[in-house]
Structures are given as structure tokens and as C-alpha cells.
CSV table of C-alpha atoms in Angstrom, one decimal:
chain,number,residue,atom,x,y,z
A,1,MET,CA,-8.7,-104.5,121.4
A,2,VAL,CA,-11.4,-105.0,118.9
A,3,VAL,CA,-14.3,-106.8,120.6
A,4,PRO,CA,-15.8,-109.8,118.2
A,5,GLU,CA,-19.3,-109.2,117.3
A,6,ARG,CA,-21.9,-111.3,118.8
A,7,ARG,CA,-24.5,-112.6,116.3
A,8,THR,CA,-27.9,-112.9,118.3
A,9,ARG,CA,-30.5,-115.5,117.2
A,10,ALA,CA,-33.0,-112.9,115.6
A,11,ASP,CA,-29.4,-111.6,113.4
A,12,VAL,CA,-29.4,-115.0,111.9
A,13,ILE,CA,-33.1,-115.0,110.9
A,14,ALA,CA,-32.7,-111.7,109.9
A,15,ALA,CA,-30.0,-113.0,107.5
A,16,VAL,CA,-31.8,-116.2,106.3
A,17,THR,CA,-34.7,-114.3,105.5
A,18,ILE,CA,-33.0,-111.7,103.2
A,19,ALA,CA,-31.4,-114.8,101.9
A,20,VAL,CA,-34.6,-116.0,101.4
A,21,VAL,CA,-35.9,-113.2,99.9
A,22,CYS,CA,-33.2,-112.6,97.5
A,23,LEU,CA,-34.0,-116.2,95.7
A,24,VAL,CA,-37.2,-116.0,95.4
A,25,ALA,CA,-36.3,-112.8,93.6
A,26,ALA,CA,-34.4,-113.6,91.6
A,27,ALA,CA,-36.4,-116.9,90.6
A,28,ILE,CA,-39.2,-114.8,89.7
A,29,VAL,CA,-37.2,-112.8,87.4
A,30,TRP,CA,-35.6,-115.9,85.6
A,31,ALA,CA,-39.3,-117.1,85.7
A,32,ARG,CA,-40.6,-114.2,84.0
A,33,ALA,CA,-37.1,-114.3,81.3
A,34,ASP,CA,-37.8,-114.5,77.8
A,35,ALA,CA,-35.1,-117.7,77.8
A,36,THR,CA,-37.3,-119.8,80.4
A,37,GLY,CA,-39.5,-122.0,79.0
A,38,THR,CA,-38.2,-121.6,75.6
A,39,ASP,CA,-36.7,-124.7,73.4
A,40,SER,CA,-35.1,-123.4,69.9
A,41,VAL,CA,-34.0,-125.7,67.7
A,42,THR,CA,-31.9,-124.1,64.8
A,43,ALA,CA,-31.4,-125.4,61.6
A,44,ASP,CA,-27.1,-127.0,60.3
A,45,SER,CA,-27.5,-125.1,57.6
A,46,PRO,CA,-29.9,-122.5,55.5
A,47,ALA,CA,-32.5,-124.1,54.0
A,48,PRO,CA,-31.4,-124.7,50.2
A,49,THR,CA,-32.7,-122.6,47.8
A,50,VAL,CA,-36.3,-123.7,46.0
A,51,VAL,CA,-36.6,-122.9,42.4
A,52,ALA,CA,-39.5,-121.3,41.3
A,53,ALA,CA,-41.7,-123.4,39.0
A,54,THR,CA,-42.0,-122.7,35.3
A,55,GLN,CA,-45.1,-124.8,34.6
A,56,LEU,CA,-48.4,-125.6,36.2
A,57,PRO,CA,-49.0,-129.3,37.3
A,58,GLY,CA,-51.6,-131.3,35.7
A,59,THR,CA,-53.0,-132.7,39.2
A,60,LEU,CA,-52.0,-132.1,42.7
A,61,ARG,CA,-51.7,-135.1,45.4
A,62,GLU,CA,-51.1,-134.7,49.0
A,63,ARG,CA,-47.7,-135.1,50.2
A,64,TRP,CA,-47.8,-134.3,53.8
A,65,HIS,CA,-49.8,-132.4,56.3
A,66,ALA,CA,-49.2,-130.9,59.7
A,67,ALA,CA,-51.2,-128.8,62.6
A,68,ASP,CA,-51.2,-125.4,62.1
A,69,SER,CA,-54.0,-124.0,63.8
A,70,ALA,CA,-52.0,-120.6,65.2
A,71,SER,CA,-51.5,-119.0,61.8
A,72,SER,CA,-54.1,-117.0,59.7
A,73,ARG,CA,-53.2,-118.5,56.2
A,74,ALA,CA,-50.4,-120.4,54.9
A,75,LEU,CA,-46.9,-119.1,55.3
A,76,VAL,CA,-44.0,-119.8,53.4
A,77,ALA,CA,-41.0,-117.4,53.8
A,78,GLY,CA,-37.4,-117.7,52.6
A,79,ASN,CA,-36.7,-121.1,51.4
A,80,VAL,CA,-39.0,-122.7,54.0
A,81,VAL,CA,-43.0,-123.2,54.9
A,82,VAL,CA,-43.9,-121.9,58.3
A,83,THR,CA,-46.6,-123.5,60.7
A,84,GLY,CA,-47.9,-122.8,64.1
A,85,ASP,CA,-49.7,-124.9,66.7
A,86,GLU,CA,-49.4,-125.5,70.5
A,87,GLY,CA,-46.8,-123.0,71.6
A,88,THR,CA,-44.7,-124.6,68.8
A,89,VAL,CA,-43.6,-122.4,65.2
A,90,SER,CA,-41.6,-124.6,62.6
A,91,GLY,CA,-39.7,-124.1,59.3
A,92,ARG,CA,-40.4,-127.3,57.1
A,93,ASP,CA,-38.8,-128.6,54.1
A,94,PRO,CA,-41.7,-127.8,51.5
A,95,VAL,CA,-41.5,-130.9,49.7
A,96,THR,CA,-40.9,-133.5,52.8
A,97,GLY,CA,-42.5,-131.5,55.6
A,98,GLU,CA,-39.2,-132.5,57.7
A,99,GLN,CA,-38.8,-129.8,60.7
A,100,ARG,CA,-35.2,-128.0,60.0
A,101,TRP,CA,-36.1,-125.9,62.8
A,102,TRP,CA,-38.5,-125.1,65.5
A,103,TYR,CA,-39.2,-122.7,68.5
A,104,ARG,CA,-41.2,-123.7,71.2
A,105,ARG,CA,-42.3,-121.6,74.2
A,106,ASP,CA,-44.5,-122.7,77.7
A,107,MET,CA,-46.9,-119.8,76.5
A,108,PRO,CA,-50.4,-119.8,74.3
A,109,LEU,CA,-48.9,-118.8,70.5
A,110,CYS,CA,-51.1,-116.1,69.3
A,111,GLY,CA,-50.6,-115.8,66.5
A,112,VAL,CA,-47.4,-116.1,63.3
A,113,GLU,CA,-46.7,-113.9,60.6
A,114,ALA,CA,-44.2,-114.0,57.8
A,115,GLN,CA,-42.5,-110.8,56.4
A,116,TRP,CA,-39.4,-109.2,55.5
A,117,GLY,CA,-37.2,-113.0,55.0
A,118,SER,CA,-38.4,-113.5,58.6
A,119,VAL,CA,-41.1,-115.2,60.8
A,120,ILE,CA,-42.3,-113.6,63.3
A,121,ALA,CA,-44.3,-115.6,66.2
A,122,THR,CA,-46.3,-113.4,69.1
A,123,TYR,CA,-47.2,-115.5,72.6
A,124,ARG,CA,-49.3,-114.4,75.5
A,125,ASP,CA,-47.9,-113.9,79.0
A,126,GLN,CA,-50.2,-111.7,82.0
A,127,ARG,CA,-50.2,-108.8,79.7
A,128,GLY,CA,-51.9,-110.4,76.7
A,129,CYS,CA,-50.4,-111.5,73.4
A,130,SER,CA,-47.2,-109.1,74.6
A,131,GLN,CA,-44.3,-111.2,73.9
A,132,THR,CA,-43.0,-110.8,70.0
A,133,THR,CA,-40.0,-112.8,68.6
A,134,MET,CA,-38.2,-112.4,65.1
A,135,LEU,CA,-37.0,-115.6,63.5
A,136,ASP,CA,-34.6,-116.6,60.3
A,137,ALA,CA,-36.7,-118.3,58.1
A,138,ASP,CA,-34.0,-120.4,56.6
A,139,THR,CA,-32.6,-121.2,60.2
A,140,GLY,CA,-35.0,-120.7,62.3
A,141,ALA,CA,-32.3,-118.2,64.7
A,142,ARG,CA,-33.6,-115.5,67.2
A,143,SER,CA,-32.5,-111.8,65.4
A,144,ILE,CA,-35.2,-109.4,67.5
A,145,ALA,CA,-37.4,-109.6,70.4
A,146,ARG,CA,-40.1,-107.0,71.7
A,147,SER,CA,-42.5,-106.9,74.8
A,148,SER,CA,-45.7,-104.6,75.1
A,149,TYR,CA,-49.0,-104.4,76.6
A,150,MET,CA,-51.3,-106.1,73.9
A,151,ASP,CA,-54.9,-107.3,73.8
A,152,ASP,CA,-55.7,-111.3,75.0
A,153,ALA,CA,-56.3,-111.9,71.4
A,154,ILE,CA,-54.6,-109.7,68.4
A,155,ARG,CA,-54.5,-110.4,64.5
A,156,ILE,CA,-50.9,-109.8,62.9
A,157,SER,CA,-50.9,-108.6,59.3
A,158,GLY,CA,-47.9,-107.0,56.9
A,159,ASP,CA,-48.3,-104.6,54.1
A,160,GLY,CA,-44.6,-104.7,53.3
A,161,THR,CA,-43.1,-102.1,54.9
A,162,TYR,CA,-45.1,-102.6,58.5
A,163,LEU,CA,-46.6,-105.1,60.3
A,164,LEU,CA,-49.9,-104.2,62.1
A,165,ALA,CA,-50.9,-106.1,66.0
A,166,LEU,CA,-54.7,-105.5,66.0
A,167,GLY,CA,-56.7,-105.9,69.2
A,168,THR,CA,-60.0,-104.7,69.9
A,169,ASP,CA,-59.0,-102.4,72.6
A,170,ARG,CA,-55.3,-101.4,70.7
A,171,LEU,CA,-53.4,-101.5,68.3
A,172,GLU,CA,-49.7,-100.6,67.4
A,173,MET,CA,-47.3,-100.7,64.3
A,174,TRP,CA,-43.9,-102.2,63.6
A,175,ARG,CA,-41.4,-101.3,61.7
A,176,SER,CA,-38.7,-104.2,60.6
A,177,ASP,CA,-36.6,-104.3,63.7
A,178,LEU,CA,-40.1,-104.9,65.5
A,179,VAL,CA,-39.7,-101.3,67.1
A,180,ARG,CA,-43.3,-99.6,67.6
A,181,THR,CA,-43.9,-96.7,65.2
A,182,LEU,CA,-47.5,-96.3,66.6
A,183,GLU,CA,-50.0,-97.4,69.7
A,184,TYR,CA,-53.6,-96.5,69.4
A,185,GLY,CA,-56.1,-97.1,71.3
A,186,TYR,CA,-56.0,-98.3,75.2
A,187,VAL,CA,-52.4,-97.1,76.7
A,188,ASP,CA,-51.7,-99.1,80.0
A,189,ALA,CA,-49.2,-96.7,81.2
A,190,PRO,CA,-49.1,-93.5,79.0
A,191,VAL,CA,-45.9,-91.4,79.2
A,192,ASN,CA,-47.9,-88.3,78.2
A,193,PRO,CA,-51.5,-88.6,79.0
A,194,ASN,CA,-53.6,-86.9,76.2
A,195,THR,CA,-52.3,-88.3,73.5
A,196,GLN,CA,-54.9,-90.4,72.3
A,197,PRO,CA,-57.5,-88.5,70.2
A,198,ARG,CA,-60.4,-90.9,71.6
A,199,ASN,CA,-61.2,-93.0,74.8
A,200,GLY,CA,-63.1,-96.2,75.2
A,201,CYS,CA,-63.3,-97.2,71.5
A,202,GLU,CA,-63.9,-100.8,69.9
A,203,LEU,CA,-61.4,-101.1,66.8
A,204,ARG,CA,-63.4,-103.4,64.5
A,205,SER,CA,-61.4,-103.3,61.3
A,206,ALA,CA,-57.7,-102.2,60.4
A,207,ALA,CA,-55.4,-102.2,57.4
A,208,SER,CA,-52.5,-101.0,56.4
A,209,SER,CA,-49.9,-99.6,53.6
A,210,SER,CA,-46.5,-97.7,53.3
A,211,SER,CA,-48.0,-94.5,54.2
A,212,ARG,CA,-51.5,-94.7,55.6
A,213,LEU,CA,-53.4,-97.0,58.6
A,214,ALA,CA,-57.3,-96.9,58.3
A,215,VAL,CA,-59.0,-98.0,61.4
A,216,ILE,CA,-63.1,-98.8,61.9
A,217,GLU,CA,-63.7,-97.8,65.2
A,218,ARG,CA,-66.5,-97.9,67.7
A,219,CYS,CA,-66.3,-94.8,70.3
A,220,PRO,CA,-68.6,-94.4,73.5
A,221,ASP,CA,-69.4,-90.7,72.1
A,222,ASP,CA,-70.3,-91.2,68.6
A,223,PRO,CA,-73.8,-92.2,67.3
A,224,GLY,CA,-72.3,-94.9,64.8
A,225,ALA,CA,-69.1,-96.1,63.6
A,226,ARG,CA,-65.7,-94.3,62.3
A,227,LEU,CA,-63.4,-94.3,59.5
A,228,THR,CA,-60.1,-92.9,61.2
A,229,VAL,CA,-57.2,-92.5,58.6
A,230,LEU,CA,-53.5,-92.7,60.8
A,231,ALA,CA,-49.6,-92.5,59.8
A,232,PRO,CA,-48.3,-95.6,60.4
A,233,SER,CA,-45.2,-93.7,61.9
A,234,PRO,CA,-45.8,-90.5,63.1
A,235,LYS,CA,-43.2,-88.7,64.8
A,236,GLU,CA,-43.8,-89.7,68.2
A,237,ALA,CA,-45.5,-93.2,68.6
A,238,THR,CA,-47.0,-92.3,71.6
A,239,ALA,CA,-49.0,-89.3,69.7
A,240,PRO,CA,-51.0,-91.0,66.6
A,241,GLU,CA,-51.4,-88.1,64.0
A,242,GLU,CA,-54.5,-88.1,61.8
A,243,HIS,CA,-54.9,-87.9,57.8
A,244,GLY,CA,-58.8,-87.5,59.0
A,245,SER,CA,-61.5,-88.8,60.8
A,246,ARG,CA,-65.3,-89.7,59.7
A,247,LEU,CA,-68.2,-90.8,60.9
A,248,LEU,CA,-69.7,-93.3,58.5
A,249,THR,CA,-73.5,-92.1,57.8
A,250,ALA,CA,-74.1,-94.0,54.6
A,251,PRO,CA,-76.7,-97.0,55.0
A,252,GLY,CA,-75.3,-100.1,57.0
A,253,ALA,CA,-72.6,-98.2,58.3
A,254,ASP,CA,-73.2,-99.0,61.8
A,255,SER,CA,-73.4,-102.5,61.3
A,256,ALA,CA,-70.5,-104.8,63.2
A,257,GLU,CA,-69.8,-106.3,59.4
A,258,VAL,CA,-68.2,-103.3,58.1
A,259,ARG,CA,-64.6,-103.4,57.5
A,260,VAL,CA,-61.8,-102.4,56.0
A,261,ILE,CA,-60.8,-104.6,52.8
A,262,ALA,CA,-57.6,-102.8,51.5
A,263,VAL,CA,-55.8,-99.6,51.9
A,264,SER,CA,-53.2,-97.8,48.9
A,265,ASP,CA,-51.1,-94.6,49.3
A,266,ALA,CA,-54.3,-92.8,48.4
A,267,LYS,CA,-57.3,-94.8,48.9
A,268,ILE,CA,-58.9,-96.9,51.3
A,269,ALA,CA,-61.6,-99.7,50.4
A,270,VAL,CA,-64.8,-100.4,52.9
A,271,TYR,CA,-67.3,-103.1,52.8
A,272,TYR,CA,-70.7,-101.9,53.8
A,273,PRO,CA,-73.2,-104.8,54.2
A,274,PRO,CA,-76.8,-105.0,52.3
A,275,THR,CA,-79.8,-102.7,54.1
A,276,PRO,CA,-83.1,-103.3,54.2
A,277,ALA,CA,-85.8,-101.3,53.2
A,278,THR,CA,-87.1,-98.4,55.8
A,279,ALA,CA,-90.1,-96.2,55.8
A,280,THR,CA,-87.8,-93.2,54.6
A,281,GLY,CA,-85.4,-95.3,52.3
A,282,LEU,CA,-85.4,-98.2,49.7
A,283,ALA,CA,-83.2,-101.5,50.1
A,284,GLN,CA,-79.4,-101.2,49.4
A,285,PRO,CA,-77.5,-103.7,47.9
A,286,ALA,CA,-74.0,-104.8,49.8
A,287,ARG,CA,-71.1,-102.3,48.2
A,288,ILE,CA,-67.6,-101.6,48.3
A,289,ALA,CA,-66.9,-98.2,48.8
A,290,VAL,CA,-63.5,-96.8,48.4
A,291,HIS,CA,-62.4,-93.6,50.7
A,292,ASP,CA,-59.7,-91.2,50.0
A,293,GLY,CA,-57.0,-90.8,52.1
A,294,THR,CA,-58.6,-88.4,54.9
A,295,GLY,CA,-61.6,-90.8,54.9
A,296,ASN,CA,-63.8,-89.2,52.3
A,297,GLU,CA,-65.9,-91.3,50.1
A,298,VAL,CA,-65.3,-90.7,46.7
A,299,SER,CA,-66.8,-94.3,44.8
A,300,SER,CA,-69.0,-97.1,45.2
A,301,ALA,CA,-69.5,-100.7,43.5
A,302,ALA,CA,-72.6,-102.5,44.2
A,303,LEU,CA,-71.8,-106.0,44.8
A,304,ALA,CA,-73.9,-109.0,43.4
A,305,GLU,CA,-74.3,-110.7,46.9
A,306,PRO,CA,-73.5,-109.8,50.6
A,307,TRP,CA,-70.1,-111.5,51.9
A,308,THR,CA,-70.1,-114.0,54.8
A,309,ASP,CA,-67.9,-113.4,57.7
A,310,ARG,CA,-65.3,-115.8,56.3
A,311,ILE,CA,-64.1,-112.6,54.5
A,312,THR,CA,-60.2,-112.9,53.5
A,313,VAL,CA,-58.1,-110.6,51.9
A,314,THR,CA,-54.1,-111.6,50.5
A,315,ARG,CA,-51.5,-109.6,48.7
A,316,LEU,CA,-49.6,-110.6,46.0
A,317,GLY,CA,-47.1,-108.0,45.1
A,318,SER,CA,-49.7,-104.8,44.3
A,319,ALA,CA,-52.4,-107.0,43.3
A,320,ILE,CA,-55.1,-107.0,46.2
A,321,TYR,CA,-57.7,-110.1,46.3
A,322,VAL,CA,-60.9,-110.9,48.6
A,323,PHE,CA,-62.0,-114.2,49.2
A,324,THR,CA,-66.0,-113.5,50.2
A,325,GLY,CA,-66.9,-116.7,51.3
A,326,LYS,CA,-68.3,-117.8,47.8
A,327,THR,CA,-66.7,-115.7,45.4
A,328,LEU,CA,-63.4,-114.6,44.6
A,329,ILE,CA,-62.4,-110.6,44.0
A,330,ALA,CA,-59.8,-109.3,42.3
A,331,LEU,CA,-59.3,-104.9,43.0
A,332,SER,CA,-57.6,-103.1,40.9
A,333,ALA,CA,-54.1,-101.6,42.8
A,334,ALA,CA,-54.9,-98.2,41.7
A,335,THR,CA,-58.6,-97.6,42.1
A,336,LEU,CA,-59.4,-100.5,44.4
A,337,GLN,CA,-62.6,-101.3,42.4
A,338,PRO,CA,-63.8,-104.9,41.6
A,339,THR,CA,-61.7,-105.8,38.3
A,340,TRP,CA,-63.0,-109.0,37.7
A,341,THR,CA,-64.5,-112.4,39.6
A,342,VAL,CA,-64.2,-116.1,40.1
A,343,ARG,CA,-67.2,-117.4,41.3
A,344,ASP,CA,-67.6,-120.7,43.6
A,345,ALA,CA,-63.8,-120.2,45.1
A,346,LEU,CA,-63.4,-122.1,48.0
A,347,GLY,CA,-60.6,-119.5,49.5
A,348,THR,CA,-57.7,-117.0,48.9
A,349,PRO,CA,-55.3,-117.7,45.7
A,350,ALA,CA,-51.4,-118.1,45.0
A,351,SER,CA,-49.2,-117.3,41.9
A,352,MET,CA,-47.7,-120.1,40.2
A,353,ALA,CA,-45.7,-120.4,36.6
A,354,GLY,CA,-47.1,-117.0,35.7
A,355,ARG,CA,-50.7,-118.0,36.6
A,356,LEU,CA,-53.0,-117.4,39.6
A,357,LEU,CA,-54.3,-120.7,41.5
A,358,VAL,CA,-57.6,-120.2,42.5
A,359,PRO,CA,-58.8,-123.4,44.4
A,360,VAL,CA,-62.3,-124.4,43.5
A,361,THR,CA,-64.5,-127.8,44.3
A,362,ASP,CA,-62.0,-130.9,43.3
A,363,GLY,CA,-59.1,-128.9,42.5
A,364,MET,CA,-57.4,-125.5,41.0
A,365,LEU,CA,-58.2,-123.2,38.7
A,366,ALA,CA,-55.0,-120.9,36.6
A,367,VAL,CA,-56.3,-117.9,36.1
A,368,ASP,CA,-54.9,-114.9,34.2
A,369,PHE,CA,-54.1,-112.3,36.1
A,370,ALA,CA,-55.3,-109.4,34.1
A,371,THR,CA,-58.9,-110.8,33.1
A,372,GLY,CA,-59.8,-113.7,35.5
A,373,THR,CA,-60.2,-116.1,32.8
A,374,THR,CA,-59.3,-119.9,33.1
A,375,VAL,CA,-56.5,-120.8,31.3
A,376,ALA,CA,-56.5,-124.5,33.1
A,377,ARG,CA,-57.9,-126.4,35.5
A,378,ILE,CA,-55.9,-129.1,37.8
A,379,ALA,CA,-57.4,-131.8,39.5
A,380,VAL,CA,-56.3,-132.2,43.2
A,381,GLN,CA,-56.9,-135.0,45.8
A,382,ARG,CA,-57.9,-133.4,48.9
A,383,SER,CA,-58.4,-135.3,52.3
A,384,ASP,CA,-60.7,-134.7,55.0
A,385,TYR,CA,-61.8,-131.5,53.6
A,386,ARG,CA,-65.1,-130.1,55.1
A,387,GLY,CA,-66.0,-126.9,53.8
A,388,ASP,CA,-63.7,-124.7,55.8
A,389,PRO,CA,-62.2,-121.8,53.5
A,390,ILE,CA,-58.8,-122.6,51.9
A,391,SER,CA,-55.4,-120.4,52.2
A,392,THR,CA,-53.2,-121.4,49.2
A,393,ALA,CA,-49.3,-120.5,49.1
A,394,VAL,CA,-46.9,-122.1,46.6
A,395,LEU,CA,-43.0,-122.6,47.1
A,396,GLY,CA,-41.0,-124.0,44.1
A,397,ASP,CA,-43.2,-126.7,42.7
A,398,THR,CA,-45.6,-127.4,46.2
A,399,VAL,CA,-48.7,-126.2,46.6
A,400,PHE,CA,-49.8,-125.5,49.9
A,401,GLU,CA,-53.5,-126.1,51.5
A,402,ARG,CA,-54.1,-124.2,54.8
A,403,ARG,CA,-57.6,-125.2,56.1
A,404,GLY,CA,-59.1,-126.6,59.3
A,405,GLY,CA,-56.6,-125.8,61.5
A,406,ARG,CA,-53.7,-127.8,59.2
A,407,LEU,CA,-51.7,-127.3,56.4
A,408,TYR,CA,-51.5,-129.6,53.4
A,409,ALA,CA,-48.7,-130.0,51.3
A,410,LEU,CA,-49.7,-131.1,47.4
A,411,GLY,CA,-47.1,-131.8,44.4
């Protein structure tokens, strides 16, 4: 005969304790899951196709505006304009500003970028700006997500082939499926030790192309700043491959204002600030130095005035434009040297009806792509403008200006 098992009070307490522990563990896993604190509303149907403008407007007036504090530039993707603010990323109708879709998380929004017909949103959790989600531009549907250790603040930029996520301690390169192709700098939990060429470096500036990643870094064992040129997609993402790494010794090279401006497949443009006269040398003007694909300086062009901390770079196809805080400079795609300038600009340009729109006081200049010659001036009504740099974008016949943490639609 089988004697029934008798449960003691201690057995009951133990069982209850195990159950509670399991419930708590499940709650923790659920709380950390990507779906937790997420509100995703997709469009009922893809956004209707927007037809490109064939002629320039005579005037531009404000149609609508919306908060856009998380973006670094005016973003259009697919057939929508994109805004990011207080944890919410929205795809909006360009004419009305109506939200066609939105994606919201109960986390701080580190940044928003657009590339490959998609919107990329990055959020901050306990591991930094580590939670990244890719959204279809026309519907807002989630397609891919990734998570990895990152700095608490990062800057995301695209070169058409890769995305660069840059912090002060580490950076990552991502391909179009958000798979990491490179990690550089501080490694949280290295699988293979001693794969990084240097340790403890501050990453001050970086830019990329399809075949080169250029980084300005300041390392503890170096007497000055260093320019390192890397492969954006080495054989192993955890093992950086250097094309070259050079200490910068030119006047002004160790200034915090030195930064990578643009990168092509064979050249790297670097901004150097002016330097005062010393007992051993003359004063030097601000300049753009062009380095080759291994980091050696090959040419230099003096600038009429130093740039401000409002430097912004934008690419339109193969063309590269630099807003210095006062002037718009076009760089040659082949040489990365300045080709023309528009003085008294207010920000970065956009393309419309075969012309380049450059924001200026009380209007937009329509300029020739090749020469920078002004062919028309468009009057613009700007509400609440306080001198902030303007990032310009165009979708259809609507012109967008991002300034002061808001996006303004003009038509």
C-alpha cells in the first residue's frame, strides 16, 4: 500500500516561495521585452505616392508644424515626412501633417534617421541608446529590431550603404538589416580580448562612405588627436580593420573643433580651426584638409572665416554641402575641395524642380547645382524664427524646415 505524502507547513511555504519567484522572474522578463510600453499604430494602407514638383513656387507659407525634438535634420522617407518627439516617431502626410502612423515607446528617444525607404528609431534603456527599431516609411510597420550596448547619447547618420551610430566611447556600423558590421572603441563584453587597436579613446568625430569610415579620436597614450581610417564592414565585426591611422600634427590639429566633414571611397575631408601666431610660427587660417584613403594629408584649402559649432553636413546624391553657421559650401564629390559658396545662408539645402533651395533671411534662394549662382528668390513666411539653424527637405511640392526643435511645412 502506498502511503500518501504528507506536506508540512515548510513544504507549503517553499512551494509558495518558488511560485512567487517564478512570477517575479516572468514579470521582469516581460517588463524588459521590446513589446512592453510600446504603442504601434500602422497605416491602414501605404501612403499615396507623392509626385515630385516640376516647378518652383513663387512664395512659401506655413501649412502646419509639429514638435520634432529627436531628429537631427528634416526627414522625408518614402511618401511621408517624419517627426520624433518625447518617445514617439510619426509618419505624417506632407500636405496636412496628419499622422498616418506612429510608434511610441516608454523610453527616451535618442534619435531618428531615414534610409533605405525606412525609418530608424533608437531608444535609451539601462544599457544606453541600445534599442533600435526599423519601421516601414509608408506604413509604420515594424520590420527589424536590434539591441546592443551603446553610449547614453549617440548620433546616427547614413551614407546610403551603412548607418553609423556614434558615441564618445564607442561606435557601430549597421547594414540595411540592422546587423552590426563593425564595433569600435569600448567593448562591454568582448568575446575575443585585445581585438581593438587602442583602448580608452574619446571618439570626437566620424563619417563614413561605402568603403571607408574615418574617425577623429583622442587616445590616452597619444600626444594629440588621431585620424583613423577603417573598413566599415570587416571580416569580423568585433575585429576592426585599419586602412591607416595617423597622429595629426598640423597647426590646430589637437583642437576639439577638428572634425571629419566628408568621406568618399578614396578621400577624407577634415576641418581645422584657425590658430594664432606663436613664437615659432605664423597665424594659420581655418582650412579644409583632404586626406587620402589611408589618412595621409594630400591637399588643403584655406577658408575665408572659421566655422561655428553649428557645422552641419548634408548629402544629396553624390553632392556634399556643408553649412558652417554662416555660409553654405559645396564640396566637389571627386576631390572634396570647396567649389562654390552661398554667404549668409541659414542652414542646409534641399533639391526641388532641378534647383537647390538654400534657406536665407526672409526666403529661399534657388541656386544652380554646378555653380551656386542664384536663379530665383522665393519669399518665405516663417513664424517664431529665432535664428536657429535650418535643415531643409522637400517632398512633392511641400518644403520642410526643421528649426528650434520643430518641423515646419511650407507650401
